[in-house]
Amino acid sequence: MDRFRTLTPRWKAFGLATLLLFIPMSDLFAPPSGFNYNEANVPDFSLPDPLLDEGGREVDADSWRQDRRAEIQNLFQNHVYGVQPPPPPAKVASELYEDSDNALSGAARRKQIKLYLTGDKSGPSADLLIYLPPASEAPSPVFLGLNFRGNHTIADDPDITLNQNWMRPGDGVVDHRATEASRAIADSRWPVEMIVERGFAVATLYYGDIDPDTDDGFANGIHAFFPELQQRDDNFSSIAAWAWGLSRVMDYLEQDEDIDSERVAVLGHSRLGKTALWAGATDPRFAMVISNNSGCGGAALSRRRFGETVKRINTSFPHWFCRNHRLYNDNEDALPVDQHQLIALIAPRLVYVASAQEDKWADPKGEFLSLREGSPVYRLLGHEAIPADAEWPASGGVIHTEKAGYHLRSGGHDITAEDWGHFLDFAEERL
Ligand code: GTR
């Protein structure tokens, strides 16, 4: 290993490429063993009906809006994601510290903003990076998403502030801090030029600015400001914290004249896709919600127990969900909700679920089914999402309807320019 470290980057790349030639494609995407990846072994289950309330009464459009929607949101809060603090009384404070209309060789305008999440300049802050279509006169619709490794990783742009906060280990991270070597490592996930060229802005911030992604007893990040929300079994989890942070960004976007805050699509990949869904469910200001490969605890139905399970996710990441969620380890049928009801909470707003064929760990079929099984609520409210008789499409398949989008990309767990192409096609027509 030490020898490998001393090689030049070019030799490293050559070595890795040669190694990859000898690994079969199927092994590259191989998910953890000991879990079910066979459709025939998915157990029988029945899903809780979003249109029957807790007392077993049928719900109509009025009672959905008045009672049932809140009932389901509370169930998710109590049993899955935990509570969130209320919005701070003083709205988020912000400082635009950089603005250039000549970013990415003139392809975009770039703004960098410090957001004070509790509205208090001595409190916690996050760095928001926004790319806008150049010379746009009208406010732009925007895709807002958290990123995994700092804003400086999303584009080949030396003027992006290098993140200083704690990070999980990985490329270009030394002693849990980003280094210059991590610039642009995630640029394939954020095709900024393509997005702004199609008239959309893109806004992003590092999720660890809100809460470091580690099981640390909720002692830091935004959690440190709300210790009283931890002494309970529906405690303020990390996913709830990241979602709460997205709502604070929305508070800011409502004040930014370059942004059309009625047209904000909140999106996320993987754990950040779970987060985008919960943010969309809890904050109706998001006009569109996009889950990319969000899997267990995101778009995938928990009762299918295909790929990652409730027990596994609560064991590997005890801080992501609230403590009550552990009651459902190996006990999914007892959950009072399943993830199709998370989709239902987004109705009648736009919702998009993207899956990848080889991403078995995330249960791509289960992601589709929860979108379809959440759709009766759209129909109740007079709209179409995914028709009840729609089948899971084959790899490469795309379904776009009035209110819902789904596609199944070939390949593995990732968010790519191809995924973005579909999001843009959908948003261009409907957002
Ligand atoms: C995995 C986890 C998934 C997914 C993923 C990610 O380890 O099991 O649920 O969230 O991490 O966020 O990249």
Short mmCIF file of C-alpha atoms and ligand atoms in Angstrom, two decimals:
data_model
loop_
_atom_site.label_atom_id
_atom_site.label_comp_id
_atom_site.label_asym_id
_atom_site.label_seq_id
_atom_site.Cartn_x
_atom_site.Cartn_y
_atom_site.Cartn_z
CA MET A 1 0.00 0.00 0.00
CA ASP A 2 2.86 2.37 0.88
CA ARG A 3 4.35 1.72 -2.52
CA PHE A 4 1.07 2.60 -4.15
CA ARG A 5 1.03 5.90 -2.26
CA THR A 6 4.39 6.95 -3.65
CA LEU A 7 3.30 6.51 -7.29
CA THR A 8 2.51 9.57 -9.39
CA PRO A 9 -1.23 10.20 -9.98
CA ARG A 10 -0.85 9.04 -13.60
CA TRP A 11 0.64 5.67 -12.56
CA LYS A 12 -1.99 5.30 -9.86
CA ALA A 13 -4.75 5.83 -12.43
CA PHE A 14 -3.08 3.36 -14.80
CA GLY A 15 -2.75 0.77 -12.02
CA LEU A 16 -6.36 1.13 -10.96
CA ALA A 17 -7.62 0.98 -14.55
CA THR A 18 -5.64 -2.22 -15.15
CA LEU A 19 -6.99 -3.75 -11.95
CA LEU A 20 -10.56 -2.88 -12.95
CA LEU A 21 -10.11 -4.78 -16.22
CA PHE A 22 -9.82 -7.99 -14.21
CA ILE A 23 -12.85 -7.42 -11.97
CA PRO A 24 -16.16 -8.54 -13.47
CA MET A 25 -18.70 -5.68 -13.76
CA SER A 26 -21.17 -7.53 -11.51
CA ASP A 27 -18.59 -7.62 -8.67
CA LEU A 28 -17.94 -3.92 -8.97
CA PHE A 29 -21.53 -3.22 -7.99
CA ALA A 30 -21.75 -6.15 -5.55
CA PRO A 31 -23.82 -5.12 -2.52
CA PRO A 32 -23.12 -6.42 1.02
CA SER A 33 -23.74 -10.14 1.39
CA GLY A 34 -26.24 -11.70 3.78
CA PHE A 35 -29.18 -9.64 2.54
CA ASN A 36 -32.00 -10.49 0.17
CA TYR A 37 -31.53 -9.56 -3.49
CA ASN A 38 -33.99 -12.07 -4.87
CA GLU A 39 -37.47 -10.90 -5.78
CA ALA A 40 -38.85 -14.38 -5.05
CA ASN A 41 -37.80 -13.99 -1.40
CA VAL A 42 -39.59 -10.72 -0.79
CA PRO A 43 -42.10 -11.60 1.95
CA ASP A 44 -45.85 -11.06 1.64
CA PHE A 45 -46.89 -7.83 3.27
CA SER A 46 -49.69 -5.34 3.26
CA LEU A 47 -49.04 -1.63 3.18
CA PRO A 48 -50.80 0.84 5.46
CA ASP A 49 -53.43 2.65 3.37
CA PRO A 50 -52.77 6.39 3.17
CA LEU A 51 -56.49 6.90 2.54
CA LEU A 52 -57.73 5.19 5.72
CA ASP A 53 -57.18 7.22 8.86
CA GLU A 54 -56.01 5.84 12.21
CA GLY A 55 -59.63 5.18 13.16
CA GLY A 56 -60.12 3.16 9.95
CA ARG A 57 -62.30 5.81 8.29
CA GLU A 58 -61.99 6.59 4.57
CA VAL A 59 -60.40 9.92 3.80
CA ASP A 60 -61.69 12.47 1.26
CA ALA A 61 -59.78 15.44 -0.18
CA ASP A 62 -60.91 17.76 2.62
CA SER A 63 -60.14 15.38 5.45
CA TRP A 64 -56.78 14.59 3.80
CA ARG A 65 -55.84 18.28 3.91
CA GLN A 66 -57.31 18.90 7.36
CA ASP A 67 -56.32 15.81 9.33
CA ARG A 68 -54.89 12.77 7.59
CA ARG A 69 -51.85 14.49 6.13
CA ALA A 70 -50.79 15.76 9.57
CA GLU A 71 -51.53 12.35 11.07
CA ILE A 72 -49.09 10.66 8.67
CA GLN A 73 -46.45 13.37 9.09
CA ASN A 74 -46.63 12.86 12.87
CA LEU A 75 -46.23 9.10 12.47
CA PHE A 76 -43.05 9.64 10.44
CA GLN A 77 -41.85 12.12 13.01
CA ASN A 78 -42.55 9.81 15.96
CA HIS A 79 -41.37 6.53 14.46
CA VAL A 80 -38.83 7.32 11.75
CA TYR A 81 -37.08 10.70 11.55
CA GLY A 82 -37.75 12.32 14.93
CA VAL A 83 -38.71 15.86 15.87
CA GLN A 84 -37.30 19.07 14.44
CA PRO A 85 -36.98 22.39 16.22
CA PRO A 86 -39.38 25.11 15.04
CA PRO A 87 -38.01 27.65 12.55
CA PRO A 88 -35.89 30.20 14.41
CA PRO A 89 -37.88 33.30 15.42
CA ALA A 90 -35.30 35.51 13.69
CA LYS A 91 -35.19 34.34 10.07
CA VAL A 92 -31.88 33.02 8.78
CA ALA A 93 -29.28 35.78 8.54
CA SER A 94 -27.04 35.87 5.48
CA GLU A 95 -23.90 37.54 4.16
CA LEU A 96 -23.13 37.52 0.45
CA TYR A 97 -19.36 37.37 0.56
CA GLU A 98 -18.58 36.68 -3.08
CA ASP A 99 -20.33 37.40 -6.39
CA SER A 100 -18.83 36.92 -9.84
CA ASP A 101 -20.58 37.03 -13.18
CA ASN A 102 -17.65 35.35 -14.86
CA ALA A 103 -17.50 31.92 -13.24
CA LEU A 104 -16.71 28.72 -15.14
CA SER A 105 -15.19 30.70 -18.02
CA GLY A 106 -18.27 32.87 -18.27
CA ALA A 107 -20.76 30.01 -18.33
CA ALA A 108 -22.33 31.02 -15.01
CA ARG A 109 -22.67 33.64 -12.34
CA ARG A 110 -21.43 32.44 -8.93
CA LYS A 111 -22.53 33.64 -5.52
CA GLN A 112 -21.20 32.47 -2.16
CA ILE A 113 -23.21 33.24 0.92
CA LYS A 114 -22.69 32.61 4.59
CA LEU A 115 -25.96 31.52 6.20
CA TYR A 116 -26.43 31.81 9.95
CA LEU A 117 -28.84 28.98 10.54
CA THR A 118 -30.44 30.19 13.76
CA GLY A 119 -30.58 33.80 12.61
CA ASP A 120 -27.82 34.69 15.07
CA LYS A 121 -24.38 35.67 13.78
CA SER A 122 -22.67 34.12 16.75
CA GLY A 123 -24.47 30.81 16.07
CA PRO A 124 -23.82 28.00 13.57
CA SER A 125 -23.26 28.87 9.93
CA ALA A 126 -23.15 27.13 6.56
CA ASP A 127 -21.67 28.18 3.23
CA LEU A 128 -24.12 28.27 0.35
CA LEU A 129 -22.82 28.16 -3.22
CA ILE A 130 -25.14 29.26 -6.01
CA TYR A 131 -24.49 29.13 -9.75
CA LEU A 132 -26.95 31.12 -11.85
CA PRO A 133 -27.53 31.32 -15.58
CA PRO A 134 -25.30 34.20 -16.73
CA ALA A 135 -26.93 37.57 -17.38
CA SER A 136 -30.35 36.29 -16.41
CA GLU A 137 -32.80 39.17 -15.92
CA ALA A 138 -35.64 37.16 -14.39
CA PRO A 139 -35.41 35.22 -11.12
CA SER A 140 -34.28 31.65 -11.82
CA PRO A 141 -35.87 28.39 -10.73
CA VAL A 142 -33.34 26.42 -8.72
CA PHE A 143 -32.24 22.91 -7.81
CA LEU A 144 -31.21 22.89 -4.15
CA GLY A 145 -29.23 19.96 -2.81
CA LEU A 146 -26.82 19.13 -0.02
CA ASN A 147 -23.40 17.80 -1.03
CA PHE A 148 -21.26 15.10 0.63
CA ARG A 149 -17.76 16.62 0.59
CA GLY A 150 -17.90 20.40 0.52
CA ASN A 151 -18.89 22.95 -2.10
CA HIS A 152 -15.34 22.98 -3.48
CA THR A 153 -15.82 19.38 -4.70
CA ILE A 154 -18.77 20.06 -7.00
CA ALA A 155 -17.05 22.04 -9.76
CA ASP A 156 -13.61 22.67 -11.17
CA ASP A 157 -13.60 26.22 -9.86
CA PRO A 158 -10.66 27.40 -7.72
CA ASP A 159 -12.69 30.30 -6.32
CA ILE A 160 -15.03 28.09 -4.31
CA THR A 161 -14.23 28.31 -0.60
CA LEU A 162 -12.49 25.14 0.63
CA ASN A 163 -14.60 23.64 3.41
CA GLN A 164 -12.96 23.57 6.86
CA ASN A 165 -15.43 21.43 8.79
CA TRP A 166 -15.20 17.79 9.92
CA MET A 167 -15.54 15.23 7.10
CA ARG A 168 -15.86 11.48 6.79
CA PRO A 169 -12.64 9.92 5.45
CA GLY A 170 -12.22 9.68 1.69
CA ASP A 171 -10.44 11.14 -1.33
CA GLY A 172 -8.53 14.29 -0.48
CA VAL A 173 -9.61 14.28 3.18
CA VAL A 174 -6.78 14.20 5.74
CA ASP A 175 -7.52 13.91 9.46
CA HIS A 176 -11.16 14.59 8.73
CA ARG A 177 -10.43 17.90 6.95
CA ALA A 178 -10.66 18.63 3.23
CA THR A 179 -7.49 19.49 1.35
CA GLU A 180 -6.89 21.16 -2.02
CA ALA A 181 -6.65 17.64 -3.50
CA SER A 182 -10.40 17.22 -3.03
CA ARG A 183 -11.36 20.09 -5.35
CA ALA A 184 -13.76 18.98 -8.11
CA ILE A 185 -13.79 15.32 -7.06
CA ALA A 186 -17.61 15.29 -7.21
CA ASP A 187 -18.01 17.34 -10.40
CA SER A 188 -19.52 14.42 -12.33
CA ARG A 189 -22.43 14.59 -9.88
CA TRP A 190 -23.09 18.30 -10.47
CA PRO A 191 -23.15 19.14 -14.22
CA VAL A 192 -23.38 22.86 -13.50
CA GLU A 193 -22.84 24.09 -17.08
CA MET A 194 -25.65 21.89 -18.36
CA ILE A 195 -28.01 23.05 -15.60
CA VAL A 196 -27.45 26.78 -16.04
CA GLU A 197 -27.53 26.49 -19.81
CA ARG A 198 -31.07 25.18 -19.47
CA GLY A 199 -32.09 28.21 -17.42
CA PHE A 200 -31.90 26.80 -13.89
CA ALA A 201 -29.79 27.86 -10.96
CA VAL A 202 -28.14 25.31 -8.71
CA ALA A 203 -27.64 25.89 -4.98
CA THR A 204 -25.68 23.60 -2.72
CA LEU A 205 -24.10 23.37 0.71
CA TYR A 206 -22.11 20.75 2.60
CA TYR A 207 -24.35 18.59 4.82
CA GLY A 208 -21.67 18.52 7.53
CA ASP A 209 -21.99 22.30 7.90
CA ILE A 210 -25.40 21.55 9.42
CA ASP A 211 -24.48 18.39 11.29
CA PRO A 212 -21.33 16.22 11.00
CA ASP A 213 -22.33 12.76 9.78
CA THR A 214 -21.05 10.70 12.66
CA ASP A 215 -22.59 9.05 15.71
CA ASP A 216 -21.23 11.51 18.25
CA GLY A 217 -24.07 11.76 20.75
CA PHE A 218 -25.53 14.82 18.99
CA ALA A 219 -22.99 17.03 20.69
CA ASN A 220 -22.08 19.25 17.76
CA GLY A 221 -23.44 20.90 14.63
CA ILE A 222 -26.96 22.21 14.90
CA HIS A 223 -27.78 19.51 17.46
CA ALA A 224 -25.66 21.21 20.09
CA PHE A 225 -28.17 24.08 20.12
CA PHE A 226 -31.13 21.82 20.88
CA PRO A 227 -30.02 19.39 23.63
CA GLU A 228 -33.56 19.22 25.00
CA LEU A 229 -34.67 17.50 21.78
CA GLN A 230 -32.42 14.50 22.45
CA GLN A 231 -33.86 13.24 25.74
CA ARG A 232 -36.75 11.47 24.04
CA ASP A 233 -37.32 8.48 21.78
CA ASP A 234 -38.51 10.63 18.88
CA ASN A 235 -35.25 12.56 19.18
CA PHE A 236 -33.95 15.12 16.66
CA SER A 237 -32.01 12.81 14.30
CA SER A 238 -29.32 13.68 11.75
CA ILE A 239 -31.67 13.27 8.77
CA ALA A 240 -34.10 15.60 10.53
CA ALA A 241 -31.25 18.06 11.13
CA TRP A 242 -30.17 18.08 7.48
CA ALA A 243 -33.80 18.49 6.37
CA TRP A 244 -34.25 21.34 8.85
CA GLY A 245 -31.12 22.95 7.35
CA LEU A 246 -32.64 22.74 3.86
CA SER A 247 -35.65 24.64 5.16
CA ARG A 248 -33.34 27.35 6.50
CA VAL A 249 -31.80 27.61 3.03
CA MET A 250 -35.35 27.99 1.72
CA ASP A 251 -35.84 30.87 4.20
CA TYR A 252 -32.85 32.51 2.56
CA LEU A 253 -33.92 31.73 -1.03
CA GLU A 254 -37.21 33.51 -0.36
CA GLN A 255 -35.15 36.66 0.22
CA ASP A 256 -32.80 36.27 -2.75
CA GLU A 257 -34.08 38.31 -5.70
CA ASP A 258 -32.14 36.25 -8.22
CA ILE A 259 -34.15 33.15 -7.27
CA ASP A 260 -37.76 32.28 -8.03
CA SER A 261 -38.61 30.78 -4.65
CA GLU A 262 -41.92 29.40 -5.95
CA ARG A 263 -39.86 27.10 -8.16
CA VAL A 264 -37.40 25.38 -5.87
CA ALA A 265 -36.67 21.68 -6.50
CA VAL A 266 -35.02 20.07 -3.47
CA LEU A 267 -32.92 17.07 -4.42
CA GLY A 268 -30.46 14.62 -2.95
CA HIS A 269 -28.57 11.42 -3.63
CA SER A 270 -28.57 8.41 -1.30
CA ARG A 271 -28.69 9.49 2.40
CA LEU A 272 -29.20 13.00 1.08
CA GLY A 273 -32.09 11.68 -1.04
CA LYS A 274 -33.72 10.39 2.15
CA THR A 275 -33.13 13.88 3.52
CA ALA A 276 -34.62 15.63 0.46
CA LEU A 277 -37.79 13.54 0.79
CA TRP A 278 -38.19 14.39 4.48
CA ALA A 279 -37.48 18.08 3.75
CA GLY A 280 -40.12 18.01 1.00
CA ALA A 281 -42.60 16.28 3.30
CA THR A 282 -42.12 18.74 6.15
CA ASP A 283 -41.80 21.97 4.15
CA PRO A 284 -44.53 22.66 1.56
CA ARG A 285 -42.53 25.56 0.09
CA PHE A 286 -40.52 23.05 -1.96
CA ALA A 287 -42.39 22.88 -5.28
CA MET A 288 -40.58 19.74 -6.42
CA VAL A 289 -38.83 16.94 -4.55
CA ILE A 290 -36.24 14.62 -6.12
CA SER A 291 -34.98 11.40 -4.58
CA ASN A 292 -31.96 9.89 -6.32
CA ASN A 293 -31.11 6.30 -5.28
CA SER A 294 -32.35 7.08 -1.75
CA GLY A 295 -33.08 3.45 -0.81
CA CYS A 296 -33.89 2.26 2.71
CA GLY A 297 -35.43 5.02 4.83
CA GLY A 298 -35.89 7.02 1.61
CA ALA A 299 -38.05 6.01 -1.32
CA ALA A 300 -37.75 2.21 -0.92
CA LEU A 301 -40.56 0.35 0.86
CA SER A 302 -39.22 -0.95 4.20
CA ARG A 303 -41.59 -3.95 4.26
CA ARG A 304 -39.96 -5.47 1.17
CA ARG A 305 -36.73 -6.17 3.07
CA PHE A 306 -34.87 -6.20 -0.25
CA GLY A 307 -31.25 -5.05 0.06
CA GLU A 308 -30.62 -2.80 3.05
CA THR A 309 -33.00 -3.37 5.95
CA VAL A 310 -34.28 -1.24 8.82
CA LYS A 311 -32.12 -3.18 11.27
CA ARG A 312 -29.00 -2.81 9.19
CA ILE A 313 -29.40 0.93 8.64
CA ASN A 314 -30.15 1.59 12.32
CA THR A 315 -27.06 -0.42 13.25
CA SER A 316 -24.64 1.14 10.75
CA PHE A 317 -25.96 4.68 11.17
CA PRO A 318 -27.60 4.96 14.63
CA HIS A 319 -27.77 8.75 14.36
CA TRP A 320 -29.69 8.99 11.07
CA PHE A 321 -33.12 8.09 12.47
CA CYS A 322 -34.78 8.56 15.86
CA ARG A 323 -34.48 5.90 18.58
CA ASN A 324 -38.09 4.75 18.10
CA HIS A 325 -37.13 3.57 14.62
CA ARG A 326 -35.13 0.75 16.22
CA LEU A 327 -38.40 -0.81 17.43
CA TYR A 328 -38.83 -1.93 13.84
CA ASN A 329 -35.52 -3.78 13.47
CA ASP A 330 -36.55 -7.17 12.07
CA ASN A 331 -40.10 -5.96 12.70
CA GLU A 332 -41.02 -3.94 9.61
CA ASP A 333 -44.66 -5.05 9.53
CA ALA A 334 -45.24 -3.25 12.83
CA LEU A 335 -44.20 0.12 11.39
CA PRO A 336 -47.29 2.35 11.42
CA VAL A 337 -46.14 3.85 8.09
CA ASP A 338 -44.21 2.80 5.03
CA GLN A 339 -42.28 4.97 2.64
CA HIS A 340 -45.07 5.33 0.03
CA GLN A 341 -46.75 7.59 2.58
CA LEU A 342 -43.71 9.85 2.52
CA ILE A 343 -44.39 10.31 -1.21
CA ALA A 344 -48.04 10.98 -0.35
CA LEU A 345 -47.00 13.81 1.98
CA ILE A 346 -45.51 15.61 -1.04
CA ALA A 347 -48.84 15.57 -2.95
CA PRO A 348 -49.96 17.46 -4.93
CA ARG A 349 -46.48 18.91 -5.54
CA LEU A 350 -44.07 17.49 -8.13
CA VAL A 351 -42.18 14.39 -7.08
CA TYR A 352 -39.39 12.52 -8.86
CA VAL A 353 -37.78 9.21 -7.93
CA ALA A 354 -34.66 8.03 -9.76
CA SER A 355 -33.26 4.51 -9.42
CA ALA A 356 -30.26 2.66 -10.83
CA GLN A 357 -30.46 -0.87 -12.15
CA GLU A 358 -27.41 -2.26 -10.32
CA ASP A 359 -28.14 -0.41 -7.08
CA LYS A 360 -29.63 -3.50 -5.47
CA TRP A 361 -28.77 -2.30 -1.95
CA ALA A 362 -31.25 0.56 -2.45
CA ASP A 363 -34.00 -1.72 -3.86
CA PRO A 364 -34.77 0.08 -7.15
CA LYS A 365 -38.08 -1.74 -7.59
CA GLY A 366 -39.12 -0.83 -4.04
CA GLU A 367 -38.35 2.82 -4.85
CA PHE A 368 -40.70 2.65 -7.84
CA LEU A 369 -43.43 0.88 -5.88
CA SER A 370 -43.54 3.47 -3.16
CA LEU A 371 -43.96 6.19 -5.79
CA ARG A 372 -46.82 4.23 -7.32
CA GLU A 373 -48.43 3.36 -3.99
CA GLY A 374 -48.26 6.97 -2.82
CA SER A 375 -50.07 8.08 -5.98
CA PRO A 376 -53.67 7.46 -4.79
CA VAL A 377 -53.31 10.64 -2.72
CA TYR A 378 -52.46 12.60 -5.87
CA ARG A 379 -55.57 11.18 -7.53
CA LEU A 380 -57.68 12.06 -4.49
CA LEU A 381 -56.48 15.66 -4.90
CA GLY A 382 -57.36 15.65 -8.62
CA HIS A 383 -53.95 14.92 -10.18
CA GLU A 384 -52.07 12.02 -11.72
CA ALA A 385 -48.75 10.75 -10.43
CA ILE A 386 -48.03 7.08 -11.29
CA PRO A 387 -51.09 5.16 -12.55
CA ALA A 388 -52.14 2.21 -10.37
CA ASP A 389 -51.49 -0.30 -13.17
CA ALA A 390 -48.04 1.02 -14.15
CA GLU A 391 -45.33 -1.64 -14.12
CA TRP A 392 -41.75 -1.10 -13.00
CA PRO A 393 -39.97 -0.12 -16.23
CA ALA A 394 -36.99 -1.97 -17.67
CA SER A 395 -33.51 -0.47 -17.44
CA GLY A 396 -33.43 2.80 -19.40
CA GLY A 397 -37.15 3.33 -18.89
CA VAL A 398 -38.55 6.77 -18.09
CA ILE A 399 -42.07 7.64 -16.88
CA HIS A 400 -43.06 11.30 -16.71
CA THR A 401 -46.67 12.16 -15.85
CA GLU A 402 -48.43 15.33 -14.72
CA LYS A 403 -46.98 15.27 -11.20
CA ALA A 404 -44.47 12.43 -10.99
CA GLY A 405 -41.31 11.31 -12.68
CA TYR A 406 -39.41 8.05 -12.46
CA HIS A 407 -36.47 6.60 -14.33
CA LEU A 408 -34.30 3.52 -14.03
CA ARG A 409 -30.76 4.24 -15.17
CA SER A 410 -28.36 1.44 -16.04
CA GLY A 411 -25.30 1.19 -13.78
CA GLY A 412 -24.77 1.57 -10.06
CA HIS A 413 -25.31 3.80 -7.07
CA ASP A 414 -24.54 7.36 -8.20
CA ILE A 415 -26.02 10.58 -9.52
CA THR A 416 -24.89 11.33 -13.04
CA ALA A 417 -25.40 13.79 -15.91
CA GLU A 418 -27.88 11.27 -17.32
CA ASP A 419 -30.00 11.53 -14.15
CA TRP A 420 -29.79 15.31 -14.28
CA GLY A 421 -30.88 15.25 -17.94
CA HIS A 422 -34.12 13.56 -16.90
CA PHE A 423 -34.67 15.91 -13.95
CA LEU A 424 -34.18 18.88 -16.27
CA ASP A 425 -36.56 17.50 -18.92
CA PHE A 426 -39.20 17.01 -16.27
CA ALA A 427 -38.64 20.35 -14.50
CA GLU A 428 -38.51 22.32 -17.75
CA GLU A 429 -42.06 21.23 -18.56
CA ARG A 430 -43.63 21.13 -15.14
CA LEU A 431 -41.83 23.28 -12.57
C1 GTR B 1 -24.88 3.50 2.59
C2 GTR B 1 -26.22 3.32 3.25
C3 GTR B 1 -27.29 3.73 2.29
C4 GTR B 1 -26.99 5.04 1.61
C5 GTR B 1 -25.52 5.27 1.33
C6 GTR B 1 -25.11 6.70 1.00
O1 GTR B 1 -23.83 3.03 3.32
O2 GTR B 1 -26.35 1.98 3.62
O3 GTR B 1 -28.55 3.75 2.93
O4 GTR B 1 -27.54 6.09 2.32
O5 GTR B 1 -24.72 4.86 2.36
O6 GTR B 1 -25.66 7.65 1.52
O7 GTR B 1 -24.17 6.85 0.23
#
